[in-house]
Amino acid sequence: MPRNQQILLDNRPEGEAQASNFKLVETDTPALADGQVLVRHHFMSLDPYMRGRMNESKSYAQPQPLGQVMQGGTVGEIVESRNPRFAVGEKVVGFGGWQQYSVVDANLPGVLRKVDTSQVPLSHYLGAVGMPGVTAWYGLVKLIAPKAGETLVVSAASGAVGSAFGALGKARGCRVVGIAGGPDKCAYVRDELGFDDCIDYKVHSDVKSLSAALKTACPQGIDGYFENVGGMVLDAVLLRTNAFARIALCGMIAGYDGAPLPLANPSLLLINRIRLEGFIVSEHMEVWPEALAELGGLVASGKLRPRESIAQGLAAAPEAFLGLLKGRNFGKQLVQLA
Amino acid sequence: MPRNQQILLDNRPEGEAQASNFKLVETDTPALADGQVLVRHHFMSLDPYMRGRMNESKSYAQPQPLGQVMQGGTVGEIVESRNPRFAVGEKVVGFGGWQQYSVVDANLPGVLRKVDTSQVPLSHYLGAVGMPGVTAWYGLVKLIAPKAGETLVVSAASGAVGSAFGALGKARGCRVVGIAGGPDKCAYVRDELGFDDCIDYKVHSDVKSLSAALKTACPQGIDGYFENVGGMVLDAVLLRTNAFARIALCGMIAGYDGAPLPLANPSLLLINRIRLEGFIVSEHMEVWPEALAELGGLVASGKLRPRESIAQGLAAAPEAFLGLLKGRNFGKQLVQLA
């Protein structure tokens, strides 16, 4: 059996996450039992939600256990199989964690899904045609439920979720405005992703300034907002919401390190009769087939051109993850393992 | 025609509302045109929403115009009629404002509604069997949509909305916990309104202490919350919400004077996948018949025993209103005019 490099959560962050919270170890992969397969990971996914699980306190998921392999999504290929449903060489998406190989009891429903790489590159099954894409789909279709002509805004617009949200919103005839950090990301959001406009939050130092920029970019006000970051961005968006706006609350990365960030003026939720809903896409598995079908079509047709930041080798994962939390990635953050 | 005392909004508050914002004047009631009726008001309603309309800024409603009669709900009787659908002596509920009489074009749909006072006292049509009652009904039935056995919490529990919410929640087999100010109100909420428990927020000086009291009163956590006040109470409730809790956002009276009160930890909305919705009951007229039928039945059967604070005479209205904003009323605040 091959040797397997793994990254464990060694200790929990106090305040900002650090590379020293992680530990790289090497073990033997165990021999397969009946029904199991060995997956060699080609790519692993780095996602903001992982930061929340590094804390001790229970969030919506159990905390990531100390001393165990960091959990996360992976794509790879079957390199050994004792399960008749999976053949060596088949490509699969799963939840293999921060390691080069995983042993999977492939009879458990949903743990491995075979994917077709003829039209969609393997790595995109961790992004636009995977969990982040379905996250955008659920928030847009099930919570915001826009009408054609409405104005939608998404924060972290150049990321895996934001870029999918933009393509899905444009497909429904909406005006879609992104918020992203820096001129390069904003140019990509406008020019390659086809958003109607993109605001660089880094040139706005306060809520008033950002809110004025939103007013210019959204002359008809904001009907739907997909929230990935929280903090000042949410405060500014709320000031521009129309009556009966809908907010899909997916992430609040701005508050993941340290003290919670307050919401400055919650009475706007009442004044504008807003419906806001927090969600986790893994609790809505019933939408995945429909969502993945639409997302795969958008990628295959070139209407959604997801960008990826790819770190090389497992040892690069902690720094890439910390960079993601600071917005240093550009598009979906992956680590290539094979 | 009789002389008519009226209270106008004379100037807008800066910070706290003051008695000097209002002005009492006396005029003649005009002669009736065809289709009009003259209503003599027996009671007028004082409600927290009026404070929001005193500000210049547009809220969900247009601001109360300066120099005009303060708007508000009234019940009274027809004392003169040039409309064949309304006879002298009939009791009606309407939106006559802070004055002794109103001239109403009774052909406009919905401006006057005849009420039956054989089982429900006239004044209750401004409270439990009126706008406040329907407000509680809409938030409970349409937004919180509780299952039997769930735990519901309402702030300002001894008030017109809170007391109706309690009776409606108990009728659906829920555990209902109130939050109110002072031992007398809490005793009323528990003993006369039949809530399962009531917390006196005045004995809790911070979020942690109030949240601990909520934990004791809601051992199974909070599934539905009806928000009338905002501020620290909302922060404390959020800490005790269960996954998939629903919050009906009806009022944030704590922030009506002066600067907006922040929400300390909005990420709890995500962590607990909460659905929160702001609403105004006047935008949901379709539910009024069903809601009023249930509320009238609860009052007639004695299951909802609304309490009223009744100020005497129009001149007493401003002080009674300011007292309402400070929680000095006990139950529905009315002014008796005849």
XYZ file of C-alpha atoms in Angstrom:
676
model
C 0.000 0.000 0.000
C 1.238 3.550 -0.718
C 2.497 5.911 1.948
C -0.007 8.690 2.700
C 0.769 12.240 3.719
C -1.920 13.818 5.892
C -2.496 17.157 7.584
C -4.009 17.040 11.051
C -5.508 19.794 13.171
C -2.871 19.933 15.890
C -4.272 22.725 18.066
C -7.071 25.272 17.884
C -6.486 28.906 16.878
C -6.699 31.683 19.405
C -7.866 34.582 17.254
C -6.375 34.309 13.776
C -5.690 30.855 12.403
C -1.960 30.081 11.988
C 0.104 27.558 10.067
C 1.193 26.180 13.424
C -2.361 24.966 14.064
C -1.693 22.217 11.514
C 0.697 19.259 11.455
C 1.823 17.172 8.495
C 2.306 13.457 9.158
C 2.940 10.391 7.036
C 1.312 6.998 7.509
C 0.692 3.792 5.627
C -2.654 3.420 3.918
C -4.423 0.462 5.510
C -5.330 -2.688 3.576
C -8.830 -2.557 2.113
C -11.728 -4.408 3.675
C -14.532 -5.808 1.564
C -16.624 -3.005 -0.008
C -13.869 -0.424 0.356
C -11.935 1.472 -2.281
C -8.694 3.417 -2.206
C -8.954 6.890 -3.762
C -5.923 8.824 -4.889
C -6.779 12.508 -4.535
C -5.981 14.736 -7.489
C -7.306 17.923 -5.896
C -8.516 18.892 -2.468
C -10.792 21.832 -1.763
C -10.117 24.696 0.629
C -13.263 26.463 1.819
C -14.027 29.228 4.305
C -16.370 27.003 6.351
C -13.327 25.028 7.498
C -12.236 27.970 9.625
C -15.428 27.781 11.677
C -14.892 24.105 12.379
C -11.384 24.753 13.724
C -12.951 26.446 16.759
C -13.907 24.407 19.784
C -17.452 25.735 19.980
C -20.135 23.847 18.205
C -21.259 25.683 15.107
C -23.733 24.096 12.721
C -21.322 21.216 12.396
C -19.376 19.399 15.034
C -15.935 20.935 15.439
C -13.073 19.404 13.503
C -11.572 16.928 16.017
C -8.045 17.631 17.238
C -5.355 15.223 16.109
C -7.399 14.002 13.152
C -7.142 14.636 9.437
C -8.640 17.992 8.402
C -11.967 17.312 6.732
C -12.775 18.577 3.260
C -13.910 17.797 -0.240
C -11.687 15.936 -2.729
C -11.701 14.687 -6.299
C -9.569 11.808 -7.458
C -9.500 8.380 -8.987
C -10.022 4.866 -7.781
C -6.614 3.195 -7.552
C -7.700 0.031 -5.783
C -11.159 -1.420 -5.331
C -12.823 -4.147 -3.327
C -16.249 -2.826 -4.344
C -17.917 -4.068 -7.530
C -19.600 -0.666 -8.124
C -16.277 1.145 -8.493
C -13.544 0.238 -10.979
C -9.914 1.281 -10.890
C -9.446 4.444 -12.954
C -12.896 5.888 -12.369
C -13.041 9.524 -11.291
C -14.914 10.323 -8.106
C -15.781 13.269 -5.900
C -15.925 12.714 -2.158
C -15.024 14.054 1.241
C -11.539 12.613 1.627
C -9.904 15.374 3.659
C -6.447 16.943 3.647
C -4.467 13.895 2.566
C -3.141 12.192 -0.533
C -5.253 9.055 -0.289
C -8.439 8.018 1.405
C -9.960 4.646 2.114
C -13.699 4.838 1.600
C -16.455 2.395 2.459
C -18.081 2.933 -0.911
C -21.342 1.212 0.034
C -22.373 4.100 2.275
C -24.859 6.203 0.299
C -23.508 9.494 -1.002
C -19.906 9.194 0.120
C -18.512 8.838 -3.409
C -20.026 10.129 -6.609
C -18.672 9.206 -10.064
C -18.161 12.192 -12.328
C -17.872 12.674 -16.083
C -14.769 14.644 -17.077
C -15.485 14.748 -20.817
C -16.984 18.274 -20.688
C -16.165 19.490 -17.184
C -12.593 19.328 -15.862
C -12.215 17.198 -12.733
C -11.248 20.108 -10.478
C -14.493 21.978 -11.212
C -16.410 19.296 -9.320
C -14.992 20.908 -6.195
C -16.121 24.357 -7.323
C -18.636 25.513 -9.880
C -20.103 22.037 -10.375
C -19.757 21.027 -6.746
C -20.581 22.221 -3.271
C -19.831 25.928 -3.901
C -21.918 25.976 -7.078
C -24.854 24.243 -5.413
C -24.537 26.696 -2.527
C -24.983 29.595 -4.944
C -27.852 27.771 -6.653
C -29.742 27.088 -3.418
C -29.389 30.647 -2.144
C -30.445 32.127 -5.449
C -33.217 29.771 -6.480
C -34.718 28.685 -3.176
C -34.167 31.707 -0.936
C -33.854 34.799 -3.136
C -36.144 33.427 -5.884
C -35.593 36.408 -8.178
C -37.802 37.722 -10.919
C -36.260 38.803 -14.229
C -35.220 42.437 -14.038
C -34.474 42.425 -10.332
C -31.075 43.507 -9.018
C -28.912 40.959 -7.215
C -25.689 41.536 -5.288
C -23.136 38.987 -4.130
C -20.072 39.493 -1.969
C -16.819 37.588 -2.622
C -17.973 37.676 -6.238
C -14.792 36.310 -7.815
C -14.837 33.225 -5.593
C -16.290 29.826 -6.330
C -19.714 30.613 -4.902
C -19.881 34.187 -6.158
C -18.939 33.378 -9.738
C -21.569 30.652 -9.941
C -24.130 33.001 -8.420
C -23.420 35.551 -11.131
C -23.908 33.113 -13.990
C -27.089 31.733 -12.449
C -28.466 35.233 -11.877
C -27.696 36.367 -15.423
C -29.399 33.223 -16.751
C -32.553 34.418 -14.973
C -32.527 37.867 -16.547
C -31.366 39.768 -13.473
C -28.946 42.652 -13.070
C -26.055 41.139 -11.094
C -23.529 43.262 -9.211
C -20.490 41.797 -7.479
C -18.372 42.983 -4.598
C -14.741 41.852 -4.614
C -11.326 42.944 -3.377
C -8.991 44.690 -5.788
C -9.016 45.818 -9.440
C -7.937 42.471 -10.906
C -10.745 40.551 -9.274
C -13.260 43.227 -10.226
C -12.109 43.202 -13.854
C -12.460 39.407 -13.936
C -15.952 39.590 -12.407
C -17.081 42.146 -14.975
C -15.235 41.002 -18.079
C -14.971 37.231 -17.797
C -17.857 36.345 -15.543
C -20.266 38.771 -17.201
C -21.508 40.597 -14.101
C -23.109 43.945 -14.884
C -20.826 45.712 -12.454
C -18.353 45.005 -9.658
C -17.405 47.140 -6.672
C -13.925 46.993 -5.176
C -14.603 47.076 -1.447
C -10.939 47.806 -0.738
C -11.233 51.381 -1.997
C -14.075 52.053 0.462
C -13.005 52.570 4.033
C -16.437 52.995 5.572
C -20.056 51.956 5.207
C -21.139 55.298 3.816
C -18.665 55.207 0.956
C -19.411 51.586 0.059
C -23.128 52.264 0.250
C -22.754 55.207 -2.155
C -20.934 52.946 -4.619
C -23.744 50.417 -4.340
C -26.274 53.141 -5.056
C -24.465 53.950 -8.301
C -24.140 50.298 -9.320
C -27.716 49.451 -8.327
C -29.825 52.416 -9.438
C -33.030 50.415 -8.877
C -31.976 49.301 -5.387
C -31.162 45.755 -4.280
C -33.765 42.971 -4.382
C -31.606 39.997 -3.490
C -28.296 39.656 -1.688
C -26.116 36.606 -1.284
C -23.918 37.101 1.775
C -20.512 35.475 2.035
C -18.618 37.919 4.232
C -20.653 39.929 6.774
C -19.350 43.003 8.559
C -19.226 46.355 6.783
C -20.354 44.905 3.451
C -23.632 43.666 4.916
C -24.224 47.010 6.630
C -23.720 48.845 3.337
C -25.942 46.494 1.337
C -28.778 46.765 3.862
C -28.850 50.526 3.315
C -29.636 49.919 -0.369
C -32.198 47.142 -0.090
C -35.635 47.547 -1.585
C -38.828 46.654 0.211
C -39.276 42.854 0.343
C -35.610 42.159 -0.420
C -34.345 38.649 0.294
C -30.972 37.859 1.845
C -29.386 34.419 1.636
C -26.895 34.170 4.462
C -24.191 31.710 3.561
C -21.004 32.923 5.206
C -19.709 35.626 7.477
C -16.009 35.160 6.913
C -15.242 38.679 8.162
C -16.037 37.538 11.705
C -14.424 34.091 11.680
C -11.300 35.241 13.518
C -11.877 36.747 16.923
C -14.880 38.689 18.194
C -18.243 38.621 16.363
C -18.855 41.571 14.041
C -22.094 43.365 14.873
C -24.809 44.320 12.414
C -25.033 48.100 12.704
C -28.683 48.726 11.933
C -30.954 45.672 12.188
C -34.038 47.882 12.120
C -33.536 48.100 8.343
C -34.666 44.466 8.237
C -38.000 45.653 9.589
C -38.245 48.921 7.690
C -37.723 47.141 4.370
C -39.627 43.979 5.382
C -36.653 41.838 4.496
C -36.556 38.063 4.641
C -33.153 36.768 5.664
C -32.276 33.112 5.965
C -29.130 31.330 6.997
C -28.482 27.973 5.359
C -25.989 25.179 4.814
C -26.198 23.469 1.479
C -25.411 20.026 2.873
C -28.801 20.106 4.603
C -30.559 20.413 1.255
C -29.305 17.400 -0.647
C -32.618 17.168 -2.501
C -31.634 20.102 -4.746
C -28.195 18.781 -5.747
C -29.180 16.872 -8.906
C -31.138 19.800 -10.373
C -28.486 22.325 -9.357
C -25.544 20.273 -10.649
C -27.285 19.728 -13.971
C -27.721 23.486 -14.497
C -24.210 24.299 -13.302
C -22.617 21.622 -15.485
C -24.477 23.038 -18.473
C -23.285 26.571 -17.760
C -19.665 25.398 -17.546
C -19.897 23.162 -20.627
C -21.401 26.012 -22.667
C -18.780 28.516 -21.506
C -21.305 30.761 -19.785
C -19.584 30.101 -16.468
C -15.798 30.230 -16.633
C -14.618 29.489 -13.124
C -11.159 30.581 -12.132
C -8.971 28.535 -9.822
C -6.043 29.230 -7.524
C -4.089 25.991 -7.320
C -1.452 25.374 -4.659
C 0.942 22.511 -5.363
C 1.364 19.643 -2.960
C -0.173 18.828 0.393
C 2.447 20.756 2.373
C 1.256 23.969 0.716
C -2.301 23.548 2.011
C -2.059 25.470 5.316
C -0.620 28.626 3.748
C -3.111 28.448 0.892
C -5.919 28.113 3.412
C -4.750 31.101 5.451
C -4.477 33.111 2.239
C -8.065 32.181 1.360
C -9.263 33.564 4.680
C -7.544 36.847 3.827
C -8.913 36.932 0.272
C -5.512 36.255 -1.365
C -6.957 33.510 -3.573
C -8.430 34.370 -6.948
C -11.351 32.086 -7.692
C -11.754 28.633 -6.255
C -8.828 27.669 -3.986
C -7.561 24.153 -4.576
C -4.528 22.095 -3.712
C -3.217 19.760 -6.387
C -2.066 16.455 -4.975
C -1.448 14.322 -8.064
C -71.819 70.579 13.594
C -69.905 69.803 16.801
C -66.562 71.377 17.679
C -63.641 68.960 17.239
C -60.471 68.838 19.318
C -57.484 67.527 17.364
C -53.823 66.857 18.087
C -51.372 67.788 15.341
C -47.731 66.883 14.893
C -46.226 70.324 15.395
C -42.522 69.536 15.028
C -40.328 66.437 14.723
C -38.430 64.972 17.682
C -34.676 65.253 17.919
C -33.795 62.144 19.873
C -36.537 61.325 22.387
C -40.075 62.302 21.508
C -41.491 65.084 23.735
C -44.932 66.419 24.568
C -43.878 69.658 22.869
C -43.812 67.828 19.505
C -47.625 67.870 19.611
C -50.189 70.668 19.526
C -53.859 70.558 20.508
C -56.223 72.639 18.367
C -59.974 72.998 18.067
C -61.917 73.302 14.817
C -65.423 72.925 13.497
C -66.311 69.638 11.880
C -67.182 70.304 8.245
C -70.620 69.687 6.787
C -70.982 66.209 5.272
C -70.881 65.652 1.531
C -72.867 62.892 -0.089
C -71.525 59.448 0.871
C -69.810 60.735 4.002
C -70.433 59.950 7.660
C -69.453 61.689 10.884
C -67.899 59.335 13.444
C -67.671 60.235 17.113
C -64.591 58.460 18.472
C -65.041 56.552 21.722
C -61.447 55.349 21.884
C -58.268 56.041 19.983
C -55.312 53.717 19.828
C -51.721 54.553 20.755
C -49.159 52.281 19.124
C -45.351 52.124 18.985
C -45.307 52.384 15.181
C -46.439 56.000 15.493
C -43.046 56.946 16.875
C -41.330 55.839 13.665
C -43.645 57.974 11.564
C -42.806 61.072 13.599
C -39.327 61.041 12.052
C -38.657 62.822 8.802
C -37.016 59.844 7.133
C -39.180 57.532 5.145
C -39.699 54.277 6.958
C -42.067 51.660 5.565
C -44.764 54.282 5.655
C -44.655 57.899 4.625
C -43.780 60.094 7.569
C -46.629 61.651 9.516
C -47.025 65.097 7.869
C -46.241 68.125 10.014
C -49.177 70.345 10.960
C -51.701 67.582 10.328
C -53.738 65.415 12.674
C -51.733 62.526 14.117
C -52.824 59.362 12.338
C -54.083 56.331 14.217
C -56.811 53.764 14.726
C -60.139 54.665 16.323
C -63.426 53.058 17.335
C -66.635 55.009 17.654
C -70.184 55.398 16.498
C -71.895 56.987 13.549
C -73.499 60.230 14.722
C -74.477 61.596 11.318
C -74.738 59.836 7.977
C -75.148 60.731 4.338
C -74.339 57.156 3.344
C -77.093 54.546 3.084
C -74.746 51.746 4.221
C -74.156 53.330 7.638
C -76.877 54.248 10.120
C -76.617 56.585 13.098
C -75.733 54.615 16.207
C -73.743 51.893 14.465
C -70.334 51.075 15.930
C -67.345 51.233 13.603
C -63.586 50.805 13.631
C -61.496 53.046 11.407
C -58.402 55.159 11.130
C -59.746 58.466 12.399
C -56.602 59.826 14.071
C -55.988 61.766 17.267
C -59.232 63.724 17.347
C -62.736 63.537 18.771
C -64.554 63.255 15.464
C -63.726 62.255 11.925
C -65.505 62.781 8.647
C -65.165 59.661 6.539
C -65.957 59.004 2.907
C -67.556 55.700 3.761
C -67.700 54.471 0.177
C -63.940 53.933 0.073
C -63.330 50.222 0.591
C -61.975 49.271 4.007
C -61.985 52.684 5.663
C -64.787 51.820 8.090
C -65.753 48.408 9.377
C -68.890 47.765 11.425
C -68.274 45.733 14.569
C -70.444 43.650 16.854
C -70.117 44.631 20.509
C -72.401 41.924 21.906
C -69.502 39.628 22.856
C -66.431 41.786 22.402
C -66.192 45.236 24.045
C -65.770 48.068 21.541
C -62.283 49.035 22.746
C -60.913 45.541 22.043
C -61.312 46.195 18.314
C -58.277 48.441 18.666
C -56.309 45.711 20.446
C -56.792 41.980 20.702
C -59.429 41.870 17.963
C -57.822 44.581 15.861
C -54.531 45.524 14.317
C -52.336 44.366 17.252
C -54.093 41.000 17.427
C -53.800 40.429 13.688
C -50.132 41.432 13.918
C -49.544 38.658 16.445
C -51.557 36.224 14.333
C -49.643 36.943 11.131
C -46.235 36.641 12.783
C -47.182 33.426 14.534
C -49.175 31.650 11.852
C -47.543 32.861 8.641
C -43.930 33.435 9.653
C -43.171 31.277 12.693
C -45.654 28.539 11.720
C -45.058 26.545 14.906
C -45.572 22.864 15.552
C -47.202 21.706 18.763
C -44.569 21.254 21.450
C -42.243 23.934 20.145
C -41.089 26.787 22.374
C -42.089 30.347 21.477
C -40.885 33.605 23.010
C -42.376 37.075 22.666
C -41.051 40.387 23.951
C -43.373 43.087 25.305
C -45.524 40.129 26.342
C -48.066 42.065 28.410
C -48.866 44.428 25.544
C -51.607 44.175 22.990
C -49.562 42.178 20.493
C -47.742 40.042 23.051
C -50.856 38.981 24.935
C -52.598 37.923 21.723
C -49.460 36.047 20.645
C -49.504 34.112 23.905
C -53.114 32.997 23.566
C -52.613 32.040 19.913
C -49.443 30.083 20.746
C -51.078 28.198 23.613
C -54.013 27.346 21.327
C -51.469 25.597 19.066
C -49.987 23.483 21.846
C -46.725 25.390 22.204
C -44.711 26.354 25.250
C -44.963 30.160 25.339
C -42.544 32.320 27.322
C -42.940 36.072 27.644
C -40.489 38.853 28.338
C -41.880 41.914 30.098
C -40.781 44.763 32.354
C -41.452 44.454 36.106
C -43.016 41.921 38.485
C -46.626 43.104 37.990
C -46.526 42.665 34.228
C -44.808 39.300 34.570
C -47.401 38.085 37.064
C -50.192 39.145 34.694
C -48.510 37.399 31.759
C -48.170 34.163 33.734
C -51.337 34.165 35.803
C -53.959 35.887 33.676
C -52.675 35.376 30.142
C -51.628 31.773 30.763
C -48.051 31.968 29.478
C -45.866 29.128 30.720
C -43.300 31.565 32.084
C -42.348 35.218 31.949
C -38.952 36.868 32.356
C -38.599 40.340 33.854
C -35.961 41.949 31.650
C -35.512 44.787 34.142
C -33.690 42.537 36.606
C -31.132 41.610 33.915
C -28.546 44.243 33.193
C -26.690 42.435 30.418
C -27.139 39.944 27.618
C -25.449 37.127 29.508
C -27.788 37.357 32.465
C -30.921 37.617 30.316
C -29.738 34.746 28.174
C -29.221 32.581 31.268
C -32.798 33.337 32.370
C -34.027 32.341 28.915
C -32.128 29.084 29.167
C -33.968 28.262 32.386
C -37.363 29.256 30.991
C -36.776 27.499 27.657
C -35.028 24.231 28.521
C -35.624 22.912 24.984
C -34.297 26.103 23.345
C -36.290 28.626 21.316
C -37.994 27.657 18.045
C -39.924 30.839 17.337
C -39.480 34.420 18.457
C -41.781 37.363 17.956
C -39.737 40.570 18.212
C -41.280 43.804 19.393
C -38.329 45.548 21.006
C -34.859 44.796 19.574
C -31.622 45.654 21.330
C -30.339 43.498 24.180
C -33.429 41.292 24.225
C -32.880 40.173 20.642
C -29.201 39.498 21.343
C -30.105 37.325 24.308
C -32.822 35.407 22.466
C -30.507 34.651 19.532
C -28.107 32.924 21.897
C -30.870 30.455 22.824
C -32.332 29.746 19.393
C -32.513 26.217 18.083
C -31.489 25.246 14.570
C -34.127 26.367 12.043
C -35.687 28.862 14.441
C -37.982 31.484 12.911
C -38.057 35.133 13.945
C -40.962 37.427 13.127
C -39.656 40.978 13.264
C -42.479 43.328 14.074
C -40.978 46.175 16.074
C -37.677 47.452 17.392
C -38.972 50.022 19.835
C -35.699 50.019 21.785
C -34.061 51.887 18.904
C -36.857 54.297 17.981
C -35.266 57.234 19.783
C -31.807 58.216 18.610
C -29.093 55.993 17.173
C -29.833 52.515 15.779
C -29.112 49.661 18.172
C -26.748 47.104 16.660
C -27.248 43.363 16.615
C -24.254 41.995 18.488
C -23.744 38.638 16.802
C -25.456 38.230 13.428
C -23.421 35.122 12.691
C -25.836 33.249 14.982
C -28.398 33.671 12.197
C -26.125 31.569 10.023
C -24.955 29.118 12.647
C -28.536 28.250 13.579
C -29.900 28.579 10.008
C -32.515 31.043 11.186
C -35.192 32.547 9.015
C -35.997 36.120 10.022
C -38.615 38.268 8.376
C -39.737 41.819 8.948
C -43.369 42.588 8.244
C -46.171 45.121 8.541
C -49.599 43.669 9.030
C -51.315 46.294 6.907
C -49.598 44.768 3.859
C -51.317 41.445 4.497
C -54.991 42.378 4.532
C -55.877 38.968 3.104
C -55.372 37.342 6.519
C -57.512 39.756 8.524
C -60.862 37.920 8.303
C -59.382 34.577 9.407
C -57.260 36.201 12.094
C -60.067 38.357 13.505
C -62.399 35.370 13.650
C -59.928 33.384 15.768
C -59.074 36.362 17.979
C -62.737 37.239 18.544
C -63.375 33.654 19.567
C -60.497 33.669 22.040
C -61.776 36.873 23.650
C -65.413 35.748 23.707
C -64.453 32.441 25.345
C -62.254 34.135 27.946
C -59.073 32.447 26.724
C -57.610 35.850 25.878
C -58.210 38.482 28.530
C -56.595 41.642 27.182
C -55.674 44.347 29.621
C -55.996 48.028 28.772
C -54.416 51.244 30.008
C -56.966 53.962 29.333
C -56.066 57.653 29.436
C -58.979 60.045 29.719
C -59.562 62.790 27.177
C -57.703 63.850 24.075
C -55.374 66.213 25.933
C -53.944 63.221 27.810
C -52.837 61.500 24.579
C -49.273 62.873 24.249
C -48.220 61.883 27.766
C -49.871 58.497 27.401
C -48.003 57.980 24.129
C -44.640 58.934 25.630
C -45.346 56.573 28.514
C -46.070 53.770 26.044
C -42.658 54.283 24.450
C -41.095 53.863 27.890
C -43.181 50.814 28.743
C -45.262 52.611 31.389
C -48.530 51.297 29.949
C -49.898 47.967 31.123
C -51.625 46.229 28.244
C -53.128 47.981 25.267
C -52.796 51.789 25.554
C -55.968 53.650 24.642
C -57.370 57.143 25.058
C -61.053 57.405 25.888
C -62.719 60.264 24.057
C -66.406 59.723 24.765
